[in-house]
mmCIF file with all atom_site columns, C-alpha atoms in Angstrom:
data_model
loop_
_atom_site.group_PDB
_atom_site.id
_atom_site.type_symbol
_atom_site.label_atom_id
_atom_site.label_alt_id
_atom_site.label_comp_id
_atom_site.label_asym_id
_atom_site.label_entity_id
_atom_site.label_seq_id
_atom_site.pdbx_PDB_ins_code
_atom_site.Cartn_x
_atom_site.Cartn_y
_atom_site.Cartn_z
_atom_site.occupancy
_atom_site.B_iso_or_equiv
_atom_site.pdbx_formal_charge
_atom_site.auth_seq_id
_atom_site.auth_comp_id
_atom_site.auth_asym_id
_atom_site.auth_atom_id
_atom_site.pdbx_PDB_model_num
ATOM 1   C CA . UNK A 1 1   ? 11.654  -20.986 68.480 1.00 0.00 ? 14  UNK A CA 1
ATOM 2   C CA . UNK A 1 2   ? 10.096  -23.001 65.700 1.00 0.00 ? 15  UNK A CA 1
ATOM 3   C CA . UNK A 1 3   ? 10.422  -23.405 61.960 1.00 0.00 ? 16  UNK A CA 1
ATOM 4   C CA . UNK A 1 4   ? 8.757   -25.482 59.245 1.00 0.00 ? 17  UNK A CA 1
ATOM 5   C CA . UNK A 1 5   ? 10.674  -27.120 56.436 1.00 0.00 ? 18  UNK A CA 1
ATOM 6   C CA . UNK A 1 6   ? 11.552  -30.339 54.652 1.00 0.00 ? 19  UNK A CA 1
ATOM 7   C CA . UNK A 1 7   ? 14.030  -32.937 55.944 1.00 0.00 ? 20  UNK A CA 1
ATOM 8   C CA . UNK A 1 8   ? 17.039  -32.741 53.637 1.00 0.00 ? 21  UNK A CA 1
ATOM 9   C CA . UNK A 1 9   ? 19.577  -34.957 55.410 1.00 0.00 ? 22  UNK A CA 1
ATOM 10  C CA . UNK A 1 10  ? 19.784  -37.038 58.590 1.00 0.00 ? 23  UNK A CA 1
ATOM 11  C CA . UNK A 1 11  ? 23.105  -37.904 60.200 1.00 0.00 ? 24  UNK A CA 1
ATOM 12  C CA . UNK A 1 12  ? 23.831  -40.850 62.498 1.00 0.00 ? 25  UNK A CA 1
ATOM 13  C CA . UNK A 1 13  ? 24.305  -40.336 66.223 1.00 0.00 ? 26  UNK A CA 1
ATOM 14  C CA . UNK A 1 14  ? 27.897  -39.438 67.147 1.00 0.00 ? 27  UNK A CA 1
ATOM 15  C CA . UNK A 1 15  ? 29.488  -40.182 70.510 1.00 0.00 ? 28  UNK A CA 1
ATOM 16  C CA . UNK A 1 16  ? 31.424  -36.913 71.005 1.00 0.00 ? 29  UNK A CA 1
ATOM 17  C CA . UNK A 1 17  ? 32.810  -37.801 74.454 1.00 0.00 ? 30  UNK A CA 1
ATOM 18  C CA . UNK A 1 18  ? 32.075  -40.541 76.964 1.00 0.00 ? 31  UNK A CA 1
ATOM 19  C CA . UNK A 1 19  ? 29.284  -38.393 78.382 1.00 0.00 ? 32  UNK A CA 1
ATOM 20  C CA . UNK A 1 20  ? 28.043  -36.559 75.269 1.00 0.00 ? 33  UNK A CA 1
ATOM 21  C CA . UNK A 1 21  ? 26.287  -37.787 72.159 1.00 0.00 ? 34  UNK A CA 1
ATOM 22  C CA . UNK A 1 22  ? 24.715  -35.695 69.428 1.00 0.00 ? 35  UNK A CA 1
ATOM 23  C CA . UNK A 1 23  ? 22.931  -36.081 66.114 1.00 0.00 ? 36  UNK A CA 1
ATOM 24  C CA . UNK A 1 24  ? 22.481  -33.555 63.323 1.00 0.00 ? 37  UNK A CA 1
ATOM 25  C CA . UNK A 1 25  ? 19.496  -32.872 61.098 1.00 0.00 ? 38  UNK A CA 1
ATOM 26  C CA . UNK A 1 26  ? 19.472  -30.651 58.001 1.00 0.00 ? 39  UNK A CA 1
ATOM 27  C CA . UNK A 1 27  ? 16.190  -28.918 57.151 1.00 0.00 ? 40  UNK A CA 1
ATOM 28  C CA . UNK A 1 28  ? 15.493  -27.224 53.832 1.00 0.00 ? 41  UNK A CA 1
ATOM 29  C CA . UNK A 1 29  ? 13.772  -23.946 54.665 1.00 0.00 ? 42  UNK A CA 1
ATOM 30  C CA . UNK A 1 30  ? 12.153  -22.189 51.711 1.00 0.00 ? 43  UNK A CA 1
ATOM 31  C CA . UNK A 1 31  ? 11.127  -18.655 52.536 1.00 0.00 ? 44  UNK A CA 1
ATOM 32  C CA . UNK A 1 32  ? 12.131  -17.599 49.007 1.00 0.00 ? 45  UNK A CA 1
ATOM 33  C CA . UNK A 1 33  ? 11.855  -20.533 46.528 1.00 0.00 ? 46  UNK A CA 1
ATOM 34  C CA . UNK A 1 34  ? 14.670  -19.076 44.440 1.00 0.00 ? 47  UNK A CA 1
ATOM 35  C CA . UNK A 1 35  ? 17.108  -19.293 47.381 1.00 0.00 ? 48  UNK A CA 1
ATOM 36  C CA . UNK A 1 36  ? 16.368  -22.205 49.741 1.00 0.00 ? 49  UNK A CA 1
ATOM 37  C CA . UNK A 1 37  ? 18.247  -22.280 53.036 1.00 0.00 ? 50  UNK A CA 1
ATOM 38  C CA . UNK A 1 38  ? 19.732  -25.434 54.590 1.00 0.00 ? 51  UNK A CA 1
ATOM 39  C CA . UNK A 1 39  ? 19.671  -25.221 58.372 1.00 0.00 ? 52  UNK A CA 1
ATOM 40  C CA . UNK A 1 40  ? 21.580  -27.567 60.675 1.00 0.00 ? 53  UNK A CA 1
ATOM 41  C CA . UNK A 1 41  ? 19.927  -28.579 63.940 1.00 0.00 ? 54  UNK A CA 1
ATOM 42  C CA . UNK A 1 42  ? 21.565  -30.552 66.734 1.00 0.00 ? 55  UNK A CA 1
ATOM 43  C CA . UNK A 1 43  ? 19.929  -33.107 68.985 1.00 0.00 ? 56  UNK A CA 1
ATOM 44  C CA . UNK A 1 44  ? 21.840  -33.689 72.210 1.00 0.00 ? 57  UNK A CA 1
ATOM 45  C CA . UNK A 1 45  ? 21.801  -36.750 74.510 1.00 0.00 ? 58  UNK A CA 1
ATOM 46  C CA . UNK A 1 46  ? 18.348  -38.394 74.801 1.00 0.00 ? 59  UNK A CA 1
ATOM 47  C CA . UNK A 1 47  ? 16.896  -36.030 72.195 1.00 0.00 ? 60  UNK A CA 1
ATOM 48  C CA . UNK A 1 48  ? 18.889  -37.876 69.500 1.00 0.00 ? 61  UNK A CA 1
ATOM 49  C CA . UNK A 1 49  ? 15.983  -40.346 69.443 1.00 0.00 ? 62  UNK A CA 1
ATOM 50  C CA . UNK A 1 50  ? 13.575  -37.605 68.279 1.00 0.00 ? 63  UNK A CA 1
ATOM 51  C CA . UNK A 1 51  ? 15.113  -37.876 64.805 1.00 0.00 ? 64  UNK A CA 1
ATOM 52  C CA . UNK A 1 52  ? 14.609  -41.676 64.508 1.00 0.00 ? 65  UNK A CA 1
ATOM 53  C CA . UNK A 1 53  ? 11.113  -41.587 62.926 1.00 0.00 ? 66  UNK A CA 1
ATOM 54  C CA . UNK A 1 54  ? 12.054  -38.931 60.350 1.00 0.00 ? 67  UNK A CA 1
ATOM 55  C CA . UNK A 1 55  ? 12.728  -39.646 56.677 1.00 0.00 ? 68  UNK A CA 1
ATOM 56  C CA . UNK A 1 56  ? 14.322  -37.486 54.004 1.00 0.00 ? 69  UNK A CA 1
ATOM 57  C CA . UNK A 1 57  ? 11.548  -35.532 52.297 1.00 0.00 ? 70  UNK A CA 1
ATOM 58  C CA . UNK A 1 58  ? 9.250   -35.326 55.346 1.00 0.00 ? 71  UNK A CA 1
ATOM 59  C CA . UNK A 1 59  ? 7.643   -31.947 55.962 1.00 0.00 ? 72  UNK A CA 1
ATOM 60  C CA . UNK A 1 60  ? 8.345   -31.126 59.602 1.00 0.00 ? 73  UNK A CA 1
ATOM 61  C CA . UNK A 1 61  ? 7.968   -28.486 62.258 1.00 0.00 ? 74  UNK A CA 1
ATOM 62  C CA . UNK A 1 62  ? 11.102  -28.181 64.399 1.00 0.00 ? 75  UNK A CA 1
ATOM 63  C CA . UNK A 1 63  ? 11.084  -26.596 67.848 1.00 0.00 ? 76  UNK A CA 1
ATOM 64  C CA . UNK A 1 64  ? 14.535  -25.483 68.968 1.00 0.00 ? 77  UNK A CA 1
ATOM 65  C CA . UNK A 1 65  ? 16.609  -23.287 71.245 1.00 0.00 ? 78  UNK A CA 1
ATOM 66  C CA . UNK A 1 66  ? 19.143  -20.920 69.724 1.00 0.00 ? 79  UNK A CA 1
ATOM 67  C CA . UNK A 1 67  ? 22.475  -21.135 71.565 1.00 0.00 ? 80  UNK A CA 1
ATOM 68  C CA . UNK A 1 68  ? 25.579  -18.963 71.213 1.00 0.00 ? 81  UNK A CA 1
ATOM 69  C CA . UNK A 1 69  ? 29.007  -19.086 72.839 1.00 0.00 ? 82  UNK A CA 1
ATOM 70  C CA . UNK A 1 70  ? 32.404  -17.435 72.538 1.00 0.00 ? 83  UNK A CA 1
ATOM 71  C CA . UNK A 1 71  ? 35.653  -19.306 71.894 1.00 0.00 ? 84  UNK A CA 1
ATOM 72  C CA . UNK A 1 72  ? 39.178  -17.953 72.215 1.00 0.00 ? 85  UNK A CA 1
ATOM 73  C CA . UNK A 1 73  ? 41.952  -19.623 70.187 1.00 0.00 ? 86  UNK A CA 1
ATOM 74  C CA . UNK A 1 74  ? 45.623  -20.013 71.224 1.00 0.00 ? 87  UNK A CA 1
ATOM 75  C CA . UNK A 1 75  ? 46.535  -16.590 69.808 1.00 0.00 ? 88  UNK A CA 1
ATOM 76  C CA . UNK A 1 76  ? 43.839  -14.858 71.862 1.00 0.00 ? 89  UNK A CA 1
ATOM 77  C CA . UNK A 1 77  ? 41.488  -14.253 68.940 1.00 0.00 ? 90  UNK A CA 1
ATOM 78  C CA . UNK A 1 78  ? 37.869  -14.524 70.025 1.00 0.00 ? 91  UNK A CA 1
ATOM 79  C CA . UNK A 1 79  ? 35.209  -16.116 67.795 1.00 0.00 ? 92  UNK A CA 1
ATOM 80  C CA . UNK A 1 80  ? 31.517  -16.756 68.330 1.00 0.00 ? 93  UNK A CA 1
ATOM 81  C CA . UNK A 1 81  ? 29.516  -19.834 67.429 1.00 0.00 ? 94  UNK A CA 1
ATOM 82  C CA . UNK A 1 82  ? 25.788  -20.428 67.195 1.00 0.00 ? 95  UNK A CA 1
ATOM 83  C CA . UNK A 1 83  ? 23.886  -23.696 67.341 1.00 0.00 ? 96  UNK A CA 1
ATOM 84  C CA . UNK A 1 84  ? 20.234  -24.620 67.073 1.00 0.00 ? 97  UNK A CA 1
ATOM 85  C CA . UNK A 1 85  ? 19.394  -27.386 69.533 1.00 0.00 ? 98  UNK A CA 1
ATOM 86  C CA . UNK A 1 86  ? 16.127  -29.122 68.746 1.00 0.00 ? 99  UNK A CA 1
ATOM 87  C CA . UNK A 1 87  ? 13.833  -30.297 71.518 1.00 0.00 ? 100 UNK A CA 1
ATOM 88  C CA . UNK A 1 88  ? 10.758  -31.405 69.561 1.00 0.00 ? 101 UNK A CA 1
ATOM 89  C CA . UNK A 1 89  ? 9.928   -32.392 65.976 1.00 0.00 ? 102 UNK A CA 1
ATOM 90  C CA . UNK A 1 90  ? 6.442   -32.826 64.501 1.00 0.00 ? 103 UNK A CA 1
ATOM 91  C CA . UNK A 1 91  ? 6.012   -34.581 61.165 1.00 0.00 ? 104 UNK A CA 1
ATOM 92  C CA . UNK A 1 92  ? 3.500   -32.556 59.139 1.00 0.00 ? 105 UNK A CA 1
ATOM 93  C CA . UNK A 1 93  ? 3.458   -34.888 56.126 1.00 0.00 ? 106 UNK A CA 1
ATOM 94  C CA . UNK A 1 94  ? 5.705   -37.726 55.109 1.00 0.00 ? 107 UNK A CA 1
ATOM 95  C CA . UNK A 1 95  ? 7.648   -38.112 51.891 1.00 0.00 ? 108 UNK A CA 1
ATOM 96  C CA . UNK A 1 96  ? 6.325   -41.601 51.312 1.00 0.00 ? 109 UNK A CA 1
ATOM 97  C CA . UNK A 1 97  ? 3.303   -41.378 53.526 1.00 0.00 ? 110 UNK A CA 1
ATOM 98  C CA . UNK A 1 98  ? 0.355   -43.544 52.701 1.00 0.00 ? 111 UNK A CA 1
ATOM 99  C CA . UNK A 1 99  ? -2.655  -42.038 51.024 1.00 0.00 ? 112 UNK A CA 1
ATOM 100 C CA . UNK A 1 100 ? -5.398  -40.726 53.245 1.00 0.00 ? 113 UNK A CA 1
ATOM 101 C CA . UNK A 1 101 ? -7.347  -43.555 54.827 1.00 0.00 ? 114 UNK A CA 1
ATOM 102 C CA . UNK A 1 102 ? -10.583 -44.471 53.144 1.00 0.00 ? 115 UNK A CA 1
ATOM 103 C CA . UNK A 1 103 ? -13.780 -44.407 55.161 1.00 0.00 ? 116 UNK A CA 1
ATOM 104 C CA . UNK A 1 104 ? -17.195 -45.903 54.567 1.00 0.00 ? 117 UNK A CA 1
ATOM 105 C CA . UNK A 1 105 ? -19.762 -43.547 53.132 1.00 0.00 ? 118 UNK A CA 1
ATOM 106 C CA . UNK A 1 106 ? -21.927 -41.948 55.826 1.00 0.00 ? 119 UNK A CA 1
ATOM 107 C CA . UNK A 1 107 ? -25.213 -43.686 56.518 1.00 0.00 ? 120 UNK A CA 1
ATOM 108 C CA . UNK A 1 108 ? -28.370 -41.914 55.370 1.00 0.00 ? 121 UNK A CA 1
ATOM 109 C CA . UNK A 1 109 ? -30.214 -41.310 58.628 1.00 0.00 ? 122 UNK A CA 1
ATOM 110 C CA . UNK A 1 110 ? -32.861 -39.048 57.089 1.00 0.00 ? 123 UNK A CA 1
ATOM 111 C CA . UNK A 1 111 ? -34.897 -41.977 55.743 1.00 0.00 ? 124 UNK A CA 1
ATOM 112 C CA . UNK A 1 112 ? -37.007 -43.864 58.262 1.00 0.00 ? 125 UNK A CA 1
ATOM 113 C CA . UNK A 1 113 ? -37.864 -47.496 57.763 1.00 0.00 ? 126 UNK A CA 1
ATOM 114 C CA . UNK A 1 114 ? -41.450 -48.676 58.278 1.00 0.00 ? 127 UNK A CA 1
ATOM 115 C CA . UNK A 1 115 ? -40.524 -51.006 61.101 1.00 0.00 ? 128 UNK A CA 1
ATOM 116 C CA . UNK A 1 116 ? -38.984 -48.395 63.380 1.00 0.00 ? 129 UNK A CA 1
ATOM 117 C CA . UNK A 1 117 ? -38.755 -50.005 66.800 1.00 0.00 ? 130 UNK A CA 1
ATOM 118 C CA . UNK A 1 118 ? -37.232 -47.112 68.676 1.00 0.00 ? 131 UNK A CA 1
ATOM 119 C CA . UNK A 1 119 ? -39.138 -46.134 71.853 1.00 0.00 ? 132 UNK A CA 1
ATOM 120 C CA . UNK A 1 120 ? -38.986 -42.400 71.125 1.00 0.00 ? 133 UNK A CA 1
#
């Protein structure tokens, strides 16, 4: 799955257990400008590094897998949890990105000089 939005908050990497680390990313998703949504994505293990280049305010495209699992508490009551695990992030435009690079004006190749030394 994929979604486009703006980086709202970036959390540091957490060492959950000796073998598991995760990092969370909050994306502001604005389908209806009157009611923006704030979606929490998780990066697990080596994917935590995918969040490193991001900055708050960046427009991004997040690719993720939707995961769901049941959990039963001590009293036997069953609950369900969902998580969105990101696996790729593309920065579409940065919050403080530099202005577009300037290029030299194109050369006028329609005019031909008198001393044209080309063999064709």
